[in-house]
Coordinates of C-alpha atoms in Angstrom, one line a residue:
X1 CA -35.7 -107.1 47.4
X2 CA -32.5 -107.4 45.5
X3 CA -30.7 -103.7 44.9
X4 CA -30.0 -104.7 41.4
X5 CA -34.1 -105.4 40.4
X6 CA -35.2 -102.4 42.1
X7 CA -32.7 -100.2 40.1
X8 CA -33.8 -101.7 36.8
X9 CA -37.3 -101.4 37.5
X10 CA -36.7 -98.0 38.7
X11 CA -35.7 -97.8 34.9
X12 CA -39.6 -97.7 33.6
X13 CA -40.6 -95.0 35.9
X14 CA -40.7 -91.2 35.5
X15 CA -38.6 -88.8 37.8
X16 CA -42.2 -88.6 40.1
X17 CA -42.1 -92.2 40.5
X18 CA -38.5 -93.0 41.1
X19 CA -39.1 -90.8 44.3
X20 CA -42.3 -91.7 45.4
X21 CA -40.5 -95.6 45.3
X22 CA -37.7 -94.1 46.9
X23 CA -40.2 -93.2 50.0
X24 CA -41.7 -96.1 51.0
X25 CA -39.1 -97.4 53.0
X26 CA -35.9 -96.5 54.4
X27 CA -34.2 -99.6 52.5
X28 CA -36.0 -97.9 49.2
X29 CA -34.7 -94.4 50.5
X30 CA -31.2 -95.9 51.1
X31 CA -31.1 -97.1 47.0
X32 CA -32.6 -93.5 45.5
X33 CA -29.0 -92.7 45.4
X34 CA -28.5 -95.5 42.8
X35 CA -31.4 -94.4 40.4
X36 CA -31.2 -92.7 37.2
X37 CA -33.3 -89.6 36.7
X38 CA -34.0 -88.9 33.0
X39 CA -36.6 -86.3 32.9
X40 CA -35.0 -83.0 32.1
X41 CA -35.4 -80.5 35.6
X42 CA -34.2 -76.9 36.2
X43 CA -31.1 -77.0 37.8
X44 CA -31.9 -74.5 40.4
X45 CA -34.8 -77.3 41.9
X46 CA -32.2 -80.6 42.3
X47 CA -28.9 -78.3 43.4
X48 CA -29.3 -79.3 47.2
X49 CA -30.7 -83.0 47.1
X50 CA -28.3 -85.6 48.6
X51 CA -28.7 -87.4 45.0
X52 CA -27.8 -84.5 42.7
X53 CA -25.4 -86.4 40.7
X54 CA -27.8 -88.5 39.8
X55 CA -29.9 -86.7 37.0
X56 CA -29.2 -87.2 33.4
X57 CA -31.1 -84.1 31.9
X58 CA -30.7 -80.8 33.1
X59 CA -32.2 -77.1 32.1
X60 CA -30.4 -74.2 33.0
X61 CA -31.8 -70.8 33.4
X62 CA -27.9 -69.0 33.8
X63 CA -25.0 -70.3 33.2
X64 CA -23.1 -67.8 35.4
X65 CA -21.1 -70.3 38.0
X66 CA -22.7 -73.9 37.3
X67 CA -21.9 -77.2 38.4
X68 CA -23.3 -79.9 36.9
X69 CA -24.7 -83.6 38.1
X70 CA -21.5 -86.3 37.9
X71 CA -23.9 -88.1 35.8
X72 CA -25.1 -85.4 33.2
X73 CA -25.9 -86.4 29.7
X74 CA -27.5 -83.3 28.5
X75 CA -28.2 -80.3 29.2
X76 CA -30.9 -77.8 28.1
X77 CA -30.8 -73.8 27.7
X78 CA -32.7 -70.9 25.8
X79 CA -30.3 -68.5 24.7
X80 CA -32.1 -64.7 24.9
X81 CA -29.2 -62.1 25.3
X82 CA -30.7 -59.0 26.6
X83 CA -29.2 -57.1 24.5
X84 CA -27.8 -56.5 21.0
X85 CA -24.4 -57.8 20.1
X86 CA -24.4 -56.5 16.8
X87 CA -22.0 -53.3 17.2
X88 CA -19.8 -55.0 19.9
X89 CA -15.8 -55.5 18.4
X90 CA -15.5 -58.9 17.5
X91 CA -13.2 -60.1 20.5
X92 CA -15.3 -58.5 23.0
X93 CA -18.3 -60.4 21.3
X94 CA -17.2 -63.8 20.9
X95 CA -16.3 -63.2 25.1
X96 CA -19.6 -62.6 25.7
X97 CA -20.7 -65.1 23.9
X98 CA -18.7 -67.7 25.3
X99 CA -19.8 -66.5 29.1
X100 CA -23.2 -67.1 27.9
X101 CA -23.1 -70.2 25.8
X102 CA -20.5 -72.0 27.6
X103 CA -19.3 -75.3 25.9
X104 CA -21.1 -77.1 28.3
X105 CA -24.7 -76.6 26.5
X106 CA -25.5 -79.7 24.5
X107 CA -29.5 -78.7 23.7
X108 CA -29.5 -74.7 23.1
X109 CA -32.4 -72.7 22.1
X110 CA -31.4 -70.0 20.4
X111 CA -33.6 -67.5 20.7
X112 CA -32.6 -64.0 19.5
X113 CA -34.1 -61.1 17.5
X114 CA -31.5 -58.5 18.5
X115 CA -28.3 -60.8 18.0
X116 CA -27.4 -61.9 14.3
X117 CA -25.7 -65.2 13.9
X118 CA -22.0 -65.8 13.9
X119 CA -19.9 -68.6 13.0
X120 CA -18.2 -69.5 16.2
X121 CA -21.1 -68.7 18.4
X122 CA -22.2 -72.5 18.6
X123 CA -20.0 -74.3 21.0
X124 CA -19.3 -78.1 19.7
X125 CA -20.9 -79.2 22.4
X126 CA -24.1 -78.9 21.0
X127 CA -26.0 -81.6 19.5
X128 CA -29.6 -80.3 19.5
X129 CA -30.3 -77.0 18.1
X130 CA -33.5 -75.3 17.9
X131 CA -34.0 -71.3 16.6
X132 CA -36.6 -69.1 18.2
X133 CA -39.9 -68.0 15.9
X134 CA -38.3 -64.7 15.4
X135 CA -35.2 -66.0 13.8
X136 CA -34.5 -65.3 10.1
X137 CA -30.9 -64.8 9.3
X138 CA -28.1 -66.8 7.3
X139 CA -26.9 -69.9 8.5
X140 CA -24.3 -70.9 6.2
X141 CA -21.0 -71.3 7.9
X142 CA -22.6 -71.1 11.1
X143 CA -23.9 -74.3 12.4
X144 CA -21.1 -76.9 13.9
X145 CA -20.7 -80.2 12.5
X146 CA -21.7 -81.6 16.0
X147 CA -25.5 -80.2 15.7
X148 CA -27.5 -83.6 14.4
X149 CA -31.1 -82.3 15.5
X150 CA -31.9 -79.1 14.1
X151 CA -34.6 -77.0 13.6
X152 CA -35.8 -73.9 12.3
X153 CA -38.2 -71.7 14.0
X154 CA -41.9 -70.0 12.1
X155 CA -40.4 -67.4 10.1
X156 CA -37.2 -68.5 9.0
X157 CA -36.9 -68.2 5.3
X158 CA -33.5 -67.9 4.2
X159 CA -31.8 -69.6 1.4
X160 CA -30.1 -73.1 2.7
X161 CA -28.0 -74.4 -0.1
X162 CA -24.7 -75.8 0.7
X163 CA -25.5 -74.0 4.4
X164 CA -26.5 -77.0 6.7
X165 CA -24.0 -79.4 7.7
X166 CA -23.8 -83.3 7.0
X167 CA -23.7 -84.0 10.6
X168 CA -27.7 -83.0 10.9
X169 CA -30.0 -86.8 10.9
X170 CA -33.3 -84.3 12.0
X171 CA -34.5 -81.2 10.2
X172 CA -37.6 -79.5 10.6
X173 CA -38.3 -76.3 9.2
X174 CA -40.7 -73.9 10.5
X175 CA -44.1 -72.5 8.5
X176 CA -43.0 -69.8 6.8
X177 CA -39.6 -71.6 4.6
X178 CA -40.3 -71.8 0.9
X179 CA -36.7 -72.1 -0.5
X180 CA -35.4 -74.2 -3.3
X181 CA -34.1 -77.2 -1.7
X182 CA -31.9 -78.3 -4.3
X183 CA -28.3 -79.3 -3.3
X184 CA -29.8 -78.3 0.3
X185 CA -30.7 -81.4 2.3
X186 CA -27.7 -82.9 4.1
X187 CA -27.2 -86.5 3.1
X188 CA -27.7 -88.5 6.2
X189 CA -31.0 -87.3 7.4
X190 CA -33.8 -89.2 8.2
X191 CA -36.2 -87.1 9.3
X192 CA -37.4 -84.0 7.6
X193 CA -40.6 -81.9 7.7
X194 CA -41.3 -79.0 6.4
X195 CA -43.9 -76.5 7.4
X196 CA -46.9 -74.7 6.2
X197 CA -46.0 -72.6 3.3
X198 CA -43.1 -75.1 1.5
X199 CA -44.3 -75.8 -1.9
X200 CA -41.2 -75.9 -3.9
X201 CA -40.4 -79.1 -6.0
X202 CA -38.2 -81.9 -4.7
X203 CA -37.1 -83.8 -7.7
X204 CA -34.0 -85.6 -7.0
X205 CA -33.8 -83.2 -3.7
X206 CA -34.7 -85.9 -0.7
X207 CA -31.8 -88.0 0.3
X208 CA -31.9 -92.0 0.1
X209 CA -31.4 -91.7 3.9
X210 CA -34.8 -90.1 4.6
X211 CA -37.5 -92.6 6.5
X212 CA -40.0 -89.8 8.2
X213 CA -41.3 -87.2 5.0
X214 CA -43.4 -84.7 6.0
X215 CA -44.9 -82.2 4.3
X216 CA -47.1 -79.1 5.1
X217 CA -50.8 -77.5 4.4
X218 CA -50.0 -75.7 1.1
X219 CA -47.4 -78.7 -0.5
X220 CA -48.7 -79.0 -3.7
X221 CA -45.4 -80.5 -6.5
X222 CA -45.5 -83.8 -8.2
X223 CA -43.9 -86.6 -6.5
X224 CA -43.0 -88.6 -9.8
X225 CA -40.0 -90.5 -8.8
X226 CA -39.2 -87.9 -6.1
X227 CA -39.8 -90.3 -2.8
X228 CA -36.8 -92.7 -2.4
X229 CA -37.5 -96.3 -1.3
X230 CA -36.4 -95.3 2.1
X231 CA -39.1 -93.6 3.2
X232 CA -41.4 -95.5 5.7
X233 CA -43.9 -92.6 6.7
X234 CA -45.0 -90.1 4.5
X235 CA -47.2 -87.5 5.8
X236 CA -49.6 -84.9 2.7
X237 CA -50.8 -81.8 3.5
X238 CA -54.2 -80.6 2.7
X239 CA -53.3 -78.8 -0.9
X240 CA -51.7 -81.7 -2.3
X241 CA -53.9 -82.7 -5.4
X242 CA -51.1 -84.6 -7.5
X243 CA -51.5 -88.1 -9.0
X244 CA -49.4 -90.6 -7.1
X245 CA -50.3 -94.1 -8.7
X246 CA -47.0 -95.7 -8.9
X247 CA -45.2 -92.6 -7.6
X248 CA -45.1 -94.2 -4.0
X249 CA -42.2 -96.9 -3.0
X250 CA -43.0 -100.0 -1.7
X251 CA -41.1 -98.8 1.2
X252 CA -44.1 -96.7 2.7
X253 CA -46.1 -98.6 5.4
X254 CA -47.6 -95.1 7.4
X255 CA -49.6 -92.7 5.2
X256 CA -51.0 -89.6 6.4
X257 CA -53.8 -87.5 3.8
X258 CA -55.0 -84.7 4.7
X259 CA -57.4 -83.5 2.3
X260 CA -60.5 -81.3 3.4
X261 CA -61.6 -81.3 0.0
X262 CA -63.6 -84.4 0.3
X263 CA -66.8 -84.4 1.8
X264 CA -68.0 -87.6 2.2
X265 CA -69.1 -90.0 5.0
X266 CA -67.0 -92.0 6.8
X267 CA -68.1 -95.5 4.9
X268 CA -67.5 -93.7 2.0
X269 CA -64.1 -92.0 2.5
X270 CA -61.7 -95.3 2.5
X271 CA -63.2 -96.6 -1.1
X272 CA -62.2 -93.3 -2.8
X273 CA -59.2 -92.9 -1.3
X274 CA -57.9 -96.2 -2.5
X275 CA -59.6 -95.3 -6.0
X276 CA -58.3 -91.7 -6.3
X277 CA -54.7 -92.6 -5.4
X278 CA -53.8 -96.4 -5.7
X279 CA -51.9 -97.2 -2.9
X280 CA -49.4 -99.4 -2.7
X281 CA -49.8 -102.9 -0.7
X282 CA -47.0 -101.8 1.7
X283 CA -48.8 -99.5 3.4
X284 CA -50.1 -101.1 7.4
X285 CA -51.1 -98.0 8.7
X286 CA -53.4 -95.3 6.7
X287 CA -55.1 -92.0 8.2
X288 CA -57.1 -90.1 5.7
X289 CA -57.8 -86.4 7.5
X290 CA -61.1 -84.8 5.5
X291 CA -63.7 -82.1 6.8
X292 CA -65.0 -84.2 9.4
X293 CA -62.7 -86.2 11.1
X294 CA -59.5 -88.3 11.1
X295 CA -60.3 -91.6 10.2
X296 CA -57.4 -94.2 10.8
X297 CA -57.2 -98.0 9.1
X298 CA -54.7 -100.3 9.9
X299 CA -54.1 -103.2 7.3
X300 CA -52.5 -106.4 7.8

């Protein structure tokens, strides 16, 4: 078989796969070296395969002497520092920090409870950045302009205005945020969800870049001219009791209610949703979540 199909066929298969292939012959064997590996993988399991280079996604578990694949794209790391940083001079501080965050990290984790948040303490090399459960301090000055994914972990609840940069495309806070959002939202993102306690009103507030819109159990604020003809799927939570006829853009074709206020049969459910809340003819795709079930109704 011809080396350049087997390698892009090797391009639909998982990182199990691609070696299982690899085994059933010793031509297949002989080409493993010209797959791809995408899955992300500790470190420590591929460091002494022949075809080491060859993965695309690693995690790290130290990053005390590390070499990397010739072919890395990202690579992955929870930052836990076992112990406090706070009363630690400056210079010996951003040291340590650097020996622990090298600016090799593109997906970083930060997880700290000890540690408060400095600016300087995210290299530029990272892209996606994810805070720990515990993490609750200020972020304003201290998120690099290279971080596009970010999000918040469950009991952040800081004030964001002006804090998170324009770079940032995917922002997801976690349950406990109930800010103002006003003069918050960077302008370029196009996914945003908020968690379980946001209620806060977002008039004039949601960027026309924003497609995904997703909002939590205890949402609850009109949406009168508040979602931009951007958005494509919209996701309520189960408070939400506003009136929406002619509040939603033509732009929505996914719609997710949850409401577990309505306790009717399934025959009965689509009729008064489309009654109660006049949706627009856009919408393809419709889940209606009640006390029963999730019903789903595709439209064409």
């Amino acid at each position: 078989m011809c080396r350049e199909i087997v390698i892009e066929v090797s391009k639909s298969l998982n990182n199990k796969d691609k070696v299982m292939l690899s085994m059933s012959s010793r031509d297949m064997n002989d080409l493993k070296k010209g797959f791809r590996f995408d899955e992300i993988i500790d470190l420590n399991i591929i460091r002494n395969l022949s075809y080491f280079d060859n993965f695309e996604n690693v995690r790290l578990t130290s990053t005390y002497d590390v070499v990397l694949p010739q072919y890395t794209k990202s690579v992955h790391y929870t930052f836990s520092p076992p112990y406090s940083l706070n009363f630690v001079s400056d210079i010996a501080r951003k040291k340590i920090i650097q020996s622990w965050i090298p600016p090799i990290i593109t997906h970083l984790v930060y997880d700290c409870e000890n540690t408060s948040l400095m600016s300087g303490d995210i290299p530029l090399s990272v892209s996606h950045l994810t805070f720990g459960d515990n993490f609750n301090d200020d972020i304003a000055g201290r998120v690099p302009s290279s971080v596009t994914y970010l999000k918040f972990g469950k009991r952040f609840n800081h004030p964001i205005q002006n804090s998170i940069s324009s770079s940032v495309t995917h922002l997801i806070f976690g349950d406990y945020f109930n800010q103002p959002i006003e003069d918050s939202i960077p302008p370029y993102v196009i996914y945003l969800r908020f968690g379980a306690h946001f209620n806060q009103p977002i008039k004039d507030c949601i960027p026309r870049s924003v497609t995904h819109l997703i909002f939590g159990w205890k949402f609850d604020q009109s949406i009168d001219n508040c979602v931009p003809n951007t958005v494509t799927h919209l996701v309520f939570g189960d408070s939400f009791d506003q009136p929406i006829e002619n509040d939603l853009p033509n732009s929505v074709t996914h719609l997710v209610i949850n409401n577990r206020n309505i306790k009717v049969s399934q025959d009965e459910l689509l009729s008064i949703i489309l009654r109660r809340y006049c949706l627009p003819s856009s919408i393809v795709d419709l889940c209606i979540v009640n006390y029963i079930n999730a019903v789903r109704y595709h439209f064409t």
